[in-house]
Amino acid sequence: MNVDQTVGTFLDFFRERGHQRITGSSLLPPPGDPVLFTTSGMHPLTPYLEGRPHPLGRRLVNLQRCLRTTDLDEVGDSTHLTVFEMLGSWSLGDYDHQQSLRWGYELLRDGFGIRSDRLYVTVFGGDEQVGPDTESLRTWSELGVPVELTGEDNWWSNGPTGPCGPDSEIFVWIGDGPPQGTPSIDERWVEVWNHVRMRYRRHEDGSLEPLPRPSIDTGMGLERLLAILQGQPSIFNCDVFQPWMKTIPSLWRTDETSLRVIVDHVRSGIVVIGDGVMPSTTRRGYVLRRLTRRVLTTLWRDDPSRTLSDLPRDLIEHTLEHFRQPCEVSHVREVFLDEERRFSELLRRGRQVLTREGFIRELSEEDFDYLHQTHGLPRDLVVGLLAEGGSDPFTHTPGSRG
């Protein structure tokens, strides 16, 4: 299945079962939401999971673009992305969790053709506040799918407070031989779909209050599903990334991990710009700046003459079209190149300052403060300049200045 067939199969399956499709919204949360970006399909639906009636009813389905800064350091492996798409389905106080699990099993087996003997699930085994999820255990047992009990790994929440509950994570075996081990001990079990029982609201003191209307939230990463259905060893080998993986290696020759970082970060930067974000020193703009500078750091590590102006227009067009964004290609290129000029100038100035003032030893906090306050050189940049080709300097928490 290609990407359009996969999305269509998912959406049609749930529409045939009474779900109304909602439009996947921007990466930007609604005004007043403290989160930088939409991190999951359920994020825009939080008020409805807490009890507010949804205008389209109690059964919903969608495809939502998401961004997770928490996965930045994982990008470069075979399963993680910064910007990705999530297929989701919801029961807002309608059918129960057991029905959701049975439909999920049916869609994976019959709709997507994944053999049942390649499935494994993990289920919440209980903690000091909530007992084990025996209803899910019973359902999976009836379906004949093996189960591994875990603790906090099978408890889902969108933050320290708000709606939350136990979940069932469905894994698919991608190894060459027969399935073996369990998801917690063998990385060839890849998580593909999460079914959450939204049963509680967590308060600031950590206490749990049962929701007056328990709901079901499911989320499945589209790119991971595509890699499985297309028999690919990595999400970067599925059809969504084909234009990138055909073009970038011949444009900028590098190792496999660096190639994936470049492809992911440039593509993610395009989507962030497409949703109206501009580079800045804080919050969303800093995430965009961080993505761009990590790309440039990776490119220049092998060849300082490389530039984002070499990026073909058709790759930008392909990404904007895929994510259904009306942004102009020329605007994206202008933002990237302006940020490249800024970063190049900052590096040049930073090297001059460090050389002139003799900073060649391990720096103290006072040194970092002086360089930042007096010369405008952020800590991460200084660390990177002192290393000059060492570890990636752009790995600290979004929201810091840079």
Short mmCIF file of C-alpha atoms in Angstrom, two decimals:
data_model
loop_
_atom_site.label_atom_id
_atom_site.label_comp_id
_atom_site.label_asym_id
_atom_site.label_seq_id
_atom_site.Cartn_x
_atom_site.Cartn_y
_atom_site.Cartn_z
CA MET A 1 0.00 0.00 0.00
CA ASN A 2 1.21 3.49 -0.80
CA VAL A 3 0.53 6.43 1.47
CA ASP A 4 -2.82 7.39 -0.11
CA GLN A 5 -4.13 3.81 -0.02
CA THR A 6 -3.03 3.42 3.60
CA VAL A 7 -4.71 6.62 4.77
CA GLY A 8 -7.84 5.77 2.77
CA THR A 9 -8.07 2.28 4.26
CA PHE A 10 -7.85 3.66 7.79
CA LEU A 11 -10.35 6.47 7.30
CA ASP A 12 -12.84 4.32 5.39
CA PHE A 13 -12.73 1.58 8.03
CA PHE A 14 -13.83 3.96 10.77
CA ARG A 15 -16.27 5.95 8.62
CA GLU A 16 -18.04 2.67 7.85
CA ARG A 17 -18.43 2.31 11.62
CA GLY A 18 -20.04 5.68 12.15
CA HIS A 19 -17.02 7.92 12.66
CA GLN A 20 -16.99 11.46 11.29
CA ARG A 21 -13.74 12.76 9.87
CA ILE A 22 -12.37 15.91 11.44
CA THR A 23 -9.83 18.04 9.60
CA GLY A 24 -6.24 17.63 10.76
CA SER A 25 -5.29 21.02 12.15
CA SER A 26 -2.08 23.02 12.17
CA LEU A 27 1.02 22.18 14.19
CA LEU A 28 0.15 25.28 16.22
CA PRO A 29 -2.15 24.68 19.22
CA PRO A 30 -5.09 27.03 19.81
CA PRO A 31 -4.43 30.37 21.57
CA GLY A 32 -3.86 29.98 25.28
CA ASP A 33 -2.45 26.46 25.03
CA PRO A 34 1.01 26.50 26.69
CA VAL A 35 2.36 23.62 24.56
CA LEU A 36 4.67 24.73 21.74
CA PHE A 37 3.30 22.37 19.08
CA THR A 38 0.56 19.80 18.59
CA THR A 39 2.18 16.58 19.79
CA SER A 40 -0.57 14.03 19.07
CA GLY A 41 -3.89 13.59 17.33
CA MET A 42 -5.75 13.91 20.61
CA HIS A 43 -4.15 17.23 21.54
CA PRO A 44 -6.74 19.43 19.76
CA LEU A 45 -9.50 17.21 21.18
CA THR A 46 -8.61 17.61 24.86
CA PRO A 47 -11.73 19.67 25.77
CA TYR A 48 -13.95 17.00 24.20
CA LEU A 49 -12.15 14.16 25.95
CA GLU A 50 -12.87 16.03 29.18
CA GLY A 51 -16.59 16.10 28.47
CA ARG A 52 -17.48 18.95 26.12
CA PRO A 53 -19.82 17.80 23.29
CA HIS A 54 -18.15 17.71 19.87
CA PRO A 55 -20.16 19.30 17.03
CA LEU A 56 -19.62 16.24 14.82
CA GLY A 57 -20.71 13.69 17.38
CA ARG A 58 -19.15 11.03 19.59
CA ARG A 59 -17.24 8.98 17.00
CA LEU A 60 -14.38 10.77 15.24
CA VAL A 61 -11.44 9.92 12.95
CA ASN A 62 -8.65 12.01 11.44
CA LEU A 63 -5.11 12.43 10.14
CA GLN A 64 -3.15 14.99 12.18
CA ARG A 65 0.33 16.40 11.64
CA CYS A 66 2.39 16.51 14.83
CA LEU A 67 5.78 17.67 16.11
CA ARG A 68 7.66 16.32 19.13
CA THR A 69 10.79 18.07 20.35
CA THR A 70 11.27 15.22 22.86
CA ASP A 71 12.26 12.93 19.97
CA LEU A 72 14.91 15.23 18.47
CA ASP A 73 17.81 13.29 19.94
CA GLU A 74 16.34 10.02 18.62
CA VAL A 75 16.15 11.23 15.01
CA GLY A 76 18.66 9.33 12.93
CA ASP A 77 17.44 5.87 13.90
CA SER A 78 14.91 3.87 11.87
CA THR A 79 11.67 4.88 13.65
CA HIS A 80 11.77 8.49 14.93
CA LEU A 81 10.82 11.75 13.21
CA THR A 82 10.42 15.35 14.38
CA VAL A 83 7.35 16.11 12.26
CA PHE A 84 5.12 13.15 11.49
CA GLU A 85 1.47 12.31 10.81
CA MET A 86 -0.82 10.41 13.12
CA LEU A 87 -3.93 8.45 12.24
CA GLY A 88 -6.45 8.63 15.06
CA SER A 89 -9.89 7.43 16.12
CA TRP A 90 -12.01 8.47 19.10
CA SER A 91 -15.00 7.36 21.08
CA LEU A 92 -16.22 10.30 23.15
CA GLY A 93 -18.18 8.40 25.77
CA ASP A 94 -19.65 6.07 23.14
CA TYR A 95 -18.29 2.50 22.60
CA ASP A 96 -15.94 0.92 25.13
CA HIS A 97 -12.26 0.03 25.09
CA GLN A 98 -12.89 -3.60 24.25
CA GLN A 99 -14.67 -2.60 21.05
CA SER A 100 -11.77 -0.32 20.14
CA LEU A 101 -9.27 -3.15 20.61
CA ARG A 102 -11.32 -5.57 18.52
CA TRP A 103 -11.67 -3.06 15.70
CA GLY A 104 -7.96 -2.30 15.88
CA TYR A 105 -7.10 -5.98 15.60
CA GLU A 106 -9.54 -6.40 12.68
CA LEU A 107 -8.12 -3.44 10.76
CA LEU A 108 -4.51 -4.52 11.18
CA ARG A 109 -5.24 -8.13 10.22
CA ASP A 110 -7.90 -7.81 7.54
CA GLY A 111 -7.54 -4.21 6.34
CA PHE A 112 -3.75 -3.99 6.27
CA GLY A 113 -2.95 -7.68 5.93
CA ILE A 114 -0.64 -7.97 8.95
CA ARG A 115 -0.52 -11.56 10.13
CA SER A 116 -1.82 -12.09 13.65
CA ASP A 117 1.28 -14.08 14.64
CA ARG A 118 3.36 -10.92 14.05
CA LEU A 119 1.43 -8.96 16.71
CA TYR A 120 2.26 -8.45 20.38
CA VAL A 121 0.69 -5.99 22.84
CA THR A 122 1.74 -4.36 26.08
CA VAL A 123 -0.86 -3.61 28.74
CA PHE A 124 -0.81 -1.58 31.97
CA GLY A 125 0.03 -3.87 34.87
CA GLY A 126 -1.00 -1.50 37.66
CA ASP A 127 0.71 0.81 40.13
CA GLU A 128 0.10 2.24 43.60
CA GLN A 129 -2.90 4.25 42.36
CA VAL A 130 -4.60 2.09 39.73
CA GLY A 131 -4.86 -1.67 39.38
CA PRO A 132 -3.97 -3.72 36.29
CA ASP A 133 -6.02 -3.29 33.12
CA THR A 134 -7.81 -6.64 33.37
CA GLU A 135 -10.45 -5.79 30.76
CA SER A 136 -7.81 -5.27 28.06
CA LEU A 137 -5.99 -8.40 29.19
CA ARG A 138 -9.19 -10.39 28.78
CA THR A 139 -9.90 -8.96 25.32
CA TRP A 140 -6.43 -9.66 23.97
CA SER A 141 -6.56 -13.16 25.42
CA GLU A 142 -9.83 -13.80 23.59
CA LEU A 143 -8.23 -12.53 20.35
CA GLY A 144 -5.22 -14.78 20.85
CA VAL A 145 -2.63 -11.99 20.90
CA PRO A 146 0.26 -12.35 23.40
CA VAL A 147 0.50 -9.71 26.12
CA GLU A 148 3.35 -8.21 28.13
CA LEU A 149 2.45 -6.30 31.32
CA THR A 150 4.33 -3.07 32.01
CA GLY A 151 4.08 -0.12 34.37
CA GLU A 152 4.30 3.55 33.44
CA ASP A 153 5.10 2.72 29.80
CA ASN A 154 1.42 1.83 29.39
CA TRP A 155 0.02 4.88 31.14
CA TRP A 156 -0.80 7.72 28.73
CA SER A 157 -1.11 11.43 29.48
CA ASN A 158 -0.57 14.61 27.51
CA GLY A 159 1.24 16.34 30.35
CA PRO A 160 1.53 16.47 34.14
CA THR A 161 -2.17 17.30 34.49
CA GLY A 162 -5.33 16.61 32.47
CA PRO A 163 -6.99 13.54 30.98
CA CYS A 164 -5.05 10.28 31.19
CA GLY A 165 -5.42 6.54 31.56
CA PRO A 166 -4.02 3.07 30.87
CA ASP A 167 -3.30 2.05 27.29
CA SER A 168 -2.66 -0.94 25.07
CA GLU A 169 0.29 -0.53 22.71
CA ILE A 170 0.25 -2.80 19.65
CA PHE A 171 3.61 -3.95 18.26
CA VAL A 172 4.47 -5.58 14.92
CA TRP A 173 7.41 -7.94 14.39
CA ILE A 174 9.73 -6.66 11.65
CA GLY A 175 12.53 -9.21 12.06
CA ASP A 176 13.54 -11.65 9.32
CA GLY A 177 12.96 -14.82 11.31
CA PRO A 178 9.99 -15.99 13.37
CA PRO A 179 8.89 -13.64 16.17
CA GLN A 180 10.72 -14.04 19.47
CA GLY A 181 11.06 -12.28 22.79
CA THR A 182 8.78 -9.45 23.89
CA PRO A 183 8.56 -5.73 23.01
CA SER A 184 10.51 -4.69 26.10
CA ILE A 185 13.54 -6.85 25.29
CA ASP A 186 13.67 -7.08 21.47
CA GLU A 187 13.73 -3.90 19.36
CA ARG A 188 12.48 -5.80 16.33
CA TRP A 189 9.03 -5.41 17.87
CA VAL A 190 7.98 -1.94 16.62
CA GLU A 191 5.12 -0.05 18.24
CA VAL A 192 2.52 0.94 15.65
CA TRP A 193 -0.78 1.74 17.41
CA ASN A 194 -1.80 2.93 20.86
CA HIS A 195 -5.31 2.54 22.31
CA VAL A 196 -5.86 4.70 25.41
CA ARG A 197 -8.64 4.39 27.98
CA MET A 198 -9.20 8.03 28.96
CA ARG A 199 -10.70 7.30 32.36
CA TYR A 200 -9.10 9.87 34.70
CA ARG A 201 -8.13 13.49 35.15
CA ARG A 202 -4.84 14.04 36.97
CA HIS A 203 -4.65 17.08 39.25
CA GLU A 204 -1.60 19.15 40.16
CA ASP A 205 -1.13 17.23 43.42
CA GLY A 206 -0.89 13.98 41.44
CA SER A 207 -4.27 12.66 42.50
CA LEU A 208 -6.60 11.01 39.97
CA GLU A 209 -10.29 11.83 39.54
CA PRO A 210 -12.48 9.55 37.40
CA LEU A 211 -13.81 11.32 34.33
CA PRO A 212 -17.62 11.58 34.25
CA ARG A 213 -17.56 10.32 30.66
CA PRO A 214 -14.68 7.88 29.92
CA SER A 215 -13.51 8.01 26.31
CA ILE A 216 -11.22 6.14 23.91
CA ASP A 217 -8.27 7.75 22.12
CA THR A 218 -6.19 5.85 19.57
CA GLY A 219 -3.14 7.02 17.64
CA MET A 220 -1.07 5.30 14.95
CA GLY A 221 2.05 6.81 13.37
CA LEU A 222 1.50 6.88 9.61
CA GLU A 223 5.16 6.66 8.62
CA ARG A 224 5.84 3.67 10.87
CA LEU A 225 2.80 1.90 9.49
CA LEU A 226 3.94 2.60 5.92
CA ALA A 227 7.40 1.17 6.60
CA ILE A 228 5.80 -2.03 7.94
CA LEU A 229 3.29 -2.39 5.12
CA GLN A 230 5.93 -1.69 2.46
CA GLY A 231 8.43 -4.10 4.02
CA GLN A 232 11.02 -1.39 4.62
CA PRO A 233 13.70 -1.48 7.34
CA SER A 234 13.26 2.22 8.13
CA ILE A 235 10.60 4.92 7.95
CA PHE A 236 12.99 6.81 5.68
CA ASN A 237 12.58 4.07 3.06
CA CYS A 238 8.78 4.35 2.74
CA ASP A 239 7.23 6.14 -0.24
CA VAL A 240 6.67 9.41 1.64
CA PHE A 241 10.44 9.93 1.78
CA GLN A 242 11.36 8.57 -1.67
CA PRO A 243 11.89 11.99 -3.31
CA TRP A 244 14.18 13.00 -0.44
CA MET A 245 16.18 9.79 -0.26
CA LYS A 246 16.73 9.82 -4.04
CA THR A 247 17.93 13.44 -4.15
CA ILE A 248 19.79 14.33 -0.95
CA PRO A 249 22.51 11.60 -1.04
CA SER A 250 23.71 12.81 -4.45
CA LEU A 251 23.47 16.45 -3.36
CA TRP A 252 25.22 16.12 0.02
CA ARG A 253 27.19 12.90 0.47
CA THR A 254 27.29 11.81 4.13
CA ASP A 255 26.79 8.82 6.43
CA GLU A 256 23.38 7.20 6.95
CA THR A 257 22.62 8.72 10.34
CA SER A 258 23.56 12.23 9.22
CA LEU A 259 21.50 11.78 6.05
CA ARG A 260 18.42 10.95 8.10
CA VAL A 261 18.98 13.94 10.40
CA ILE A 262 19.33 16.27 7.39
CA VAL A 263 16.24 14.90 5.66
CA ASP A 264 14.11 14.97 8.80
CA HIS A 265 15.17 18.41 9.99
CA VAL A 266 14.92 20.16 6.60
CA ARG A 267 11.54 18.55 5.93
CA SER A 268 10.31 19.40 9.43
CA GLY A 269 11.55 22.97 9.04
CA ILE A 270 9.53 23.31 5.84
CA VAL A 271 6.37 22.18 7.63
CA VAL A 272 6.98 24.52 10.59
CA ILE A 273 7.52 27.46 8.23
CA GLY A 274 4.44 26.37 6.29
CA ASP A 275 2.39 26.77 9.45
CA GLY A 276 3.58 30.36 9.85
CA VAL A 277 6.52 30.12 12.28
CA MET A 278 9.64 32.26 11.84
CA PRO A 279 13.06 31.68 13.47
CA SER A 280 13.53 33.45 16.80
CA THR A 281 15.32 33.15 20.13
CA THR A 282 12.47 31.55 22.07
CA ARG A 283 9.62 29.05 21.91
CA ARG A 284 8.40 27.88 18.48
CA GLY A 285 10.80 30.10 16.60
CA TYR A 286 13.70 28.65 18.52
CA VAL A 287 12.67 25.10 17.61
CA LEU A 288 12.80 26.12 13.94
CA ARG A 289 16.16 27.80 14.50
CA ARG A 290 17.44 24.71 16.28
CA LEU A 291 16.36 22.43 13.43
CA THR A 292 17.99 24.65 10.81
CA ARG A 293 21.25 25.06 12.70
CA ARG A 294 21.55 21.34 13.36
CA VAL A 295 21.20 20.76 9.62
CA LEU A 296 23.88 23.34 8.86
CA THR A 297 26.18 21.97 11.57
CA THR A 298 25.84 18.49 10.05
CA LEU A 299 26.40 19.72 6.50
CA TRP A 300 29.39 21.91 7.32
CA ARG A 301 31.05 19.21 9.40
CA ASP A 302 31.89 17.43 6.13
CA ASP A 303 32.09 20.40 3.77
CA PRO A 304 31.93 24.10 4.87
CA SER A 305 30.96 25.18 1.35
CA ARG A 306 27.57 23.46 1.46
CA THR A 307 24.50 25.69 1.50
CA LEU A 308 20.75 25.34 1.77
CA SER A 309 20.44 27.29 -1.46
CA ASP A 310 21.29 23.97 -3.16
CA LEU A 311 18.02 22.47 -1.90
CA PRO A 312 15.82 21.71 -4.97
CA ARG A 313 12.51 23.53 -5.18
CA ASP A 314 10.62 20.33 -5.98
CA LEU A 315 11.44 18.85 -2.56
CA ILE A 316 9.97 21.90 -0.87
CA GLU A 317 6.91 21.71 -3.14
CA HIS A 318 6.48 17.99 -2.45
CA THR A 319 6.49 18.58 1.32
CA LEU A 320 4.09 21.54 1.25
CA GLU A 321 1.69 19.58 -0.97
CA HIS A 322 1.89 16.46 1.19
CA PHE A 323 1.02 18.44 4.33
CA ARG A 324 -1.62 20.48 2.49
CA GLN A 325 0.01 23.85 3.18
CA PRO A 326 -0.55 26.89 0.92
CA CYS A 327 2.83 28.46 1.73
CA GLU A 328 4.98 29.67 -1.19
CA VAL A 329 8.23 27.84 -1.98
CA SER A 330 10.03 31.15 -2.31
CA HIS A 331 9.09 32.08 1.26
CA VAL A 332 10.48 28.82 2.64
CA ARG A 333 13.75 29.30 0.77
CA GLU A 334 14.02 32.90 1.95
CA VAL A 335 13.58 31.87 5.61
CA PHE A 336 16.16 29.10 5.35
CA LEU A 337 18.75 31.24 3.59
CA ASP A 338 18.31 34.18 5.96
CA GLU A 339 18.83 31.83 8.91
CA GLU A 340 21.90 30.35 7.20
CA ARG A 341 23.41 33.83 6.81
CA ARG A 342 22.71 34.66 10.45
CA PHE A 343 24.25 31.42 11.67
CA SER A 344 27.31 31.74 9.45
CA GLU A 345 27.94 35.26 10.74
CA LEU A 346 27.46 34.15 14.34
CA LEU A 347 29.97 31.34 13.89
CA ARG A 348 32.49 33.72 12.32
CA ARG A 349 32.10 36.24 15.13
CA GLY A 350 32.17 33.53 17.77
CA ARG A 351 35.47 32.10 16.54
CA GLN A 352 37.02 35.59 16.57
CA VAL A 353 35.88 36.26 20.13
CA LEU A 354 37.04 32.92 21.49
CA THR A 355 40.43 33.24 19.78
CA ARG A 356 40.94 36.87 20.76
CA GLU A 357 40.07 36.35 24.41
CA GLY A 358 41.91 33.05 24.77
CA PHE A 359 39.04 30.74 25.67
CA ILE A 360 40.73 27.40 25.07
CA ARG A 361 40.09 25.70 28.41
CA GLU A 362 36.97 24.34 30.09
CA LEU A 363 34.71 27.32 30.71
CA SER A 364 33.06 28.29 33.97
CA GLU A 365 29.47 29.47 34.32
CA GLU A 366 30.83 33.01 34.61
CA ASP A 367 32.63 32.58 31.27
CA PHE A 368 29.45 31.39 29.56
CA ASP A 369 27.47 34.27 31.06
CA TYR A 370 30.10 36.78 29.94
CA LEU A 371 30.17 35.46 26.37
CA HIS A 372 26.39 35.50 26.16
CA GLN A 373 25.76 38.87 27.78
CA THR A 374 28.70 40.74 26.24
CA HIS A 375 29.06 39.14 22.82
CA GLY A 376 25.67 37.50 22.24
CA LEU A 377 27.16 33.99 22.00
CA PRO A 378 24.79 31.38 23.45
CA ARG A 379 26.19 28.50 25.47
CA ASP A 380 25.41 25.79 22.91
CA LEU A 381 27.23 27.71 20.18
CA VAL A 382 30.31 28.22 22.37
CA VAL A 383 30.42 24.51 23.23
CA GLY A 384 30.17 23.64 19.55
CA LEU A 385 32.90 26.09 18.55
CA LEU A 386 35.28 24.79 21.20
CA ALA A 387 34.63 21.25 20.02
CA GLU A 388 34.80 22.21 16.30
CA GLY A 389 33.45 19.02 14.83
CA GLY A 390 32.68 17.25 18.06
CA SER A 391 29.24 16.47 19.40
CA ASP A 392 26.11 18.19 18.15
CA PRO A 393 25.86 21.55 20.00
CA PHE A 394 22.12 21.91 19.54
CA THR A 395 20.65 19.41 21.98
CA HIS A 396 19.32 21.46 24.86
CA THR A 397 15.75 22.15 25.79
CA PRO A 398 13.58 24.31 23.47
CA GLY A 399 12.81 27.72 24.87
CA SER A 400 16.36 28.61 25.91
CA ARG A 401 17.94 31.49 24.09
CA GLY A 402 20.11 31.06 21.01
#
